[in-house]
Amino acid sequence: MPHTSRGTSREGAAAGAPTPNGDPVLFARFTVPLAPKTFVRRPRVTECLTEALAGPLVLVNGPAGAGKTLLVADWVATSPRPGPTAWLTVEASDNAPGIFWSYLLGALRHHGLTVSDDVGTPARPDEVDPSFLSRLAAHLSRQPEPVILVLDEFERVSSPEIADELQFVLHHSGTGLRLVLISRTEPLLPLHRYRAAGEVTEIRAADLAFLPEETAELAVRHGLSLPDDGTRALTKRTRGWAAGLRLFVLAAQQAEDPETFLKEFETGQSTIADFLLAEVLDAQPAESQDLLLRNSICERTHPGLANALTGRDDAAPILTELQDANAFVEHIGHSWYRLHPLFAEILRAHLNTRYPGLERQLHGTAARWLSDAGRLSEALPHAADAEDWEFAADRFVDDLAIGQLFTGLGADRLGALFARMAPETSCPASDLIRSASALARYDIDRGLEGLERAEAFLAEAGALNSSAAQLSCALLRIRAACLLGSAEMAETAARRAGRLNGREGLTERLEAHPEIPALMLAGLGSARLWAGRFEAARSALSEAAKAPGGPSTAVPRHESLGRLALIDFLPGWPGRAEALSREAISEAERSGLPAAARSSVGELVLAAVAIDRSDLIAARTHLHQAAVSAAGNRDPIVTSWQAIVRSRLLLTRGEHEQALRLLDNVEEAPFAETPSPWVDTQVALSAAAVHMARGHPQAAVAALAEQRDAGPECATASVCALLTAGDTEAALTLLGTLSSVNGRGAAVRVPALLVRAQAADALGDAASARRLVARALTAAGPERLRRPFLEAGPWLRKLLDQCPAPGQVAEWLSTGLSTVDSGEPARAPVLEPLSEREREVLGRLAQMMSTEEIAADLFLSVNTIKTHLRNIYRKLAVTRRGEAVRRAREAGLL
């Protein structure tokens, strides 16, 4: 139960007699304020108050309207306490010691505490006898229970003398007094001593701020029901400031649509503005008001910046005073300060009323100060608001920050900022920024237009032009070369960038912007990859992947790893490609790259690897992820490789026409100047595979005709097509010219071994065919390559049926090969044998039993049945029940 006062008598002269200056006692100052019905109790804070009474001092400190007084008043009224409580609301007149102590004695007696006549009372308003303080401290120290004394609005006590006297009484009262100070400012007591001794509990503005769930309760108590996102937005906008929240809610009560009203509410002309202007701004000296108004345009300020905005040199002490006064100014470290966002919003509106047109000028001043201080990212929004676009562009390019339009956490923000740039702004830097923004959107025409204008101007400037601008031009040339598929353009630009090495000031800026070399290397490697210069591409991409870690280099590192995976996949190394792809995806996840900033090459390589392993569910998953990342992406490597991999997956599903249509529409590059040799090769191989699956080997031969010399992969596929077509002589002739597959991975060597085995089988040399198949199986095992065997044709099944080779055909492969007959080409096989329990579940699935019915019939849990179903779907390469039953019947499992 809460502690109750022991009566309400107002005994003694101090309670009823006039104060030492002869004025009557104002008993209202002893009254504990009552909380309104809409008051929200917050146990997380009041429990701290109760626990704090173990020590002598509690400080509840926060700005105007933070809810300090009502919080403590409700705690006094409702919470259990270890002793009687007295309340005194302090007034400015209490700075006279005799007045203060008279009222303090009056508060004790008003709330039922007996104060001995021996203590005495102050006789004069301007001083008290030290012996009075000693007698009062001694009296309090003898109390059986500690007296809890609440002094509200203690910021009004500005007298060091009273603070020293209060400290004396508190110290010498021992456990007999617990002092709770409610104040907007830091009290004059020696808080550092109490902190060092662990004898003070401080409840500050951050503790008083409402949490979203408390905001929701406040709204409900005012008859409003807000959605969670609306509650969070309102709490964020006010930073949980109690008075602001209540005033917002009261205003919303009058609106037809409170939710929309709160979103669109303008604070400039409102009761909230009236409150803050009257309680905070008007309470400050003229110099402080001027500083607050001018600095309201900044998200955060610094004494140097504040001095630049005011034209004075007194910002440091004023900011400190505002912070100490809880005037909605917060010190955030390293001499930086931040205004409460709602207060700043109101101040900006007031600034425009008091000084029309000044805000734009102030933004320009802030932009220059911040830029000179090395804070370009903070300077740019101010330059934009000042509409000083030439300054913004010049500083952005000169800082070598142009790479941030392609990578880093601020890429979207910078793109949106420079999208506002006035069309009439014309200088080399603005042209370079427009070019970079266009290239980041894959708009090659606009990108080249701006780049060529900037290059022309820089060429005219000669030796006067900026090294940073020249390096920016080289970067943009390389980015354009990637979209154009022009390795020569990229090489030329890279050489131009190399000649700039060592220029004065450039080295330091490059160290601050590691994304520039990383983007250049990634772009150069991509252009080389498109041209089929794999080893040169690997060299550049590997360097890019090793760029220093951090958000600014996350995109080129991620992009380079995906392309390195593709370089390993194309010559037949799926295991290495898989590892690099997963590293690329992990890099994106670690760096928090959004889907739009990710390259889909890694996911596409994983899909291609899964297809080679006949893991079609995984292939579909990776293709889906790739499609999410590739949306809007017009990178030629991405668009071409995506179409090729999709066509291969369509082939495994027997969708031959759709697969061919995709290959017919492969856009090597929307703006390509030069076709990619490896893209042409992969398109031919994929088309040939479709024709073979349709039973048209001659069409496959034709599809490969122009690519026979492109490498062993095309020659191998051509031999296979010729043998299937019955043209053994031509097949053997071509087989004799088949280039070595040394240095190639299993995905190239296995098909080459199988086609030689097919040729041997066609010549009746079964022993050689079996030896070659055995070698192919040995090579395929570590990489789990199934697809080459499944697409080999009926000759392989016949060979193994006639001459079984124990141990050569792994169980994971033999089950799939069992579906290959001498008739139609094989459909997607059963990749792994089903367990006995899985066959039981499959049989009941065919009887149209539900998951729960199967579980009951087999005396298993539903979760166990779901696990069996997932395994069945994976092994049958399907995703639904109906497909599983149909596929099982085709494979002879039902």
Short mmCIF file of N, CA, C and O in Angstrom, two decimals, residues 719 721-735 758-764:
data_model
loop_
_atom_site.label_atom_id
_atom_site.label_comp_id
_atom_site.label_asym_id
_atom_site.label_seq_id
_atom_site.Cartn_x
_atom_site.Cartn_y
_atom_site.Cartn_z
N VAL A 719 30.17 -33.77 -82.29
CA VAL A 719 30.41 -35.21 -82.49
C VAL A 719 29.21 -36.01 -82.01
O VAL A 719 28.75 -36.94 -82.69
N ALA A 721 26.11 -35.06 -81.78
CA ALA A 721 24.99 -34.88 -82.70
C ALA A 721 25.19 -35.70 -83.98
O ALA A 721 24.23 -36.31 -84.49
N LEU A 722 26.41 -35.71 -84.51
CA LEU A 722 26.68 -36.47 -85.73
C LEU A 722 26.51 -37.97 -85.50
O LEU A 722 25.95 -38.68 -86.35
N LEU A 723 26.98 -38.46 -84.35
CA LEU A 723 26.81 -39.88 -84.06
C LEU A 723 25.34 -40.25 -83.94
O LEU A 723 24.89 -41.29 -84.45
N THR A 724 24.59 -39.38 -83.26
CA THR A 724 23.16 -39.65 -83.10
C THR A 724 22.44 -39.60 -84.43
O THR A 724 21.48 -40.36 -84.68
N ALA A 725 22.92 -38.73 -85.32
CA ALA A 725 22.32 -38.63 -86.66
C ALA A 725 22.73 -39.78 -87.56
O ALA A 725 22.22 -39.91 -88.68
N GLY A 726 23.66 -40.61 -87.13
CA GLY A 726 24.11 -41.75 -87.92
C GLY A 726 25.27 -41.43 -88.85
O GLY A 726 25.70 -42.30 -89.62
N ASP A 727 25.82 -40.23 -88.78
CA ASP A 727 26.94 -39.86 -89.64
C ASP A 727 28.23 -40.17 -88.88
O ASP A 727 28.97 -39.28 -88.45
N THR A 728 28.51 -41.47 -88.75
CA THR A 728 29.66 -41.90 -87.95
C THR A 728 30.97 -41.43 -88.55
O THR A 728 31.90 -41.02 -87.83
N GLU A 729 31.06 -41.46 -89.87
CA GLU A 729 32.32 -41.08 -90.52
C GLU A 729 32.67 -39.62 -90.22
O GLU A 729 33.80 -39.28 -89.82
N ALA A 730 31.69 -38.73 -90.37
CA ALA A 730 31.94 -37.32 -90.09
C ALA A 730 32.24 -37.12 -88.60
O ALA A 730 33.09 -36.29 -88.22
N ALA A 731 31.55 -37.88 -87.76
CA ALA A 731 31.77 -37.77 -86.33
C ALA A 731 33.19 -38.17 -85.97
O ALA A 731 33.88 -37.49 -85.20
N LEU A 732 33.65 -39.28 -86.57
CA LEU A 732 35.01 -39.74 -86.26
C LEU A 732 36.06 -38.79 -86.79
O LEU A 732 37.10 -38.56 -86.16
N THR A 733 35.79 -38.21 -87.96
CA THR A 733 36.73 -37.23 -88.50
C THR A 733 36.87 -36.04 -87.58
O THR A 733 37.97 -35.56 -87.27
N LEU A 734 35.73 -35.54 -87.11
CA LEU A 734 35.75 -34.40 -86.21
C LEU A 734 36.36 -34.79 -84.87
O LEU A 734 37.10 -34.00 -84.26
N LEU A 735 36.10 -36.01 -84.42
CA LEU A 735 36.64 -36.47 -83.14
C LEU A 735 38.16 -36.49 -83.19
O LEU A 735 38.83 -36.20 -82.21
N GLN A 758 30.80 -43.07 -76.77
CA GLN A 758 29.72 -43.27 -77.73
C GLN A 758 30.28 -43.68 -79.10
O GLN A 758 29.73 -44.56 -79.79
N ALA A 759 31.40 -43.03 -79.47
CA ALA A 759 32.04 -43.36 -80.75
C ALA A 759 32.57 -44.79 -80.72
O ALA A 759 32.41 -45.56 -81.69
N ALA A 760 33.20 -45.16 -79.61
CA ALA A 760 33.71 -46.53 -79.48
C ALA A 760 32.57 -47.53 -79.55
O ALA A 760 32.68 -48.60 -80.18
N ASP A 761 31.48 -47.21 -78.90
CA ASP A 761 30.32 -48.10 -78.92
C ASP A 761 29.77 -48.23 -80.34
O ASP A 761 29.37 -49.32 -80.76
N ALA A 762 29.78 -47.12 -81.08
CA ALA A 762 29.28 -47.16 -82.46
C ALA A 762 30.17 -48.04 -83.33
O ALA A 762 29.70 -48.65 -84.30
N LEU A 763 31.46 -48.12 -83.00
CA LEU A 763 32.40 -48.95 -83.76
C LEU A 763 32.45 -50.39 -83.26
O LEU A 763 33.22 -51.20 -83.76
N GLY A 764 31.62 -50.69 -82.21
CA GLY A 764 31.57 -52.05 -81.68
C GLY A 764 32.64 -52.34 -80.66
O GLY A 764 32.83 -53.50 -80.29
#
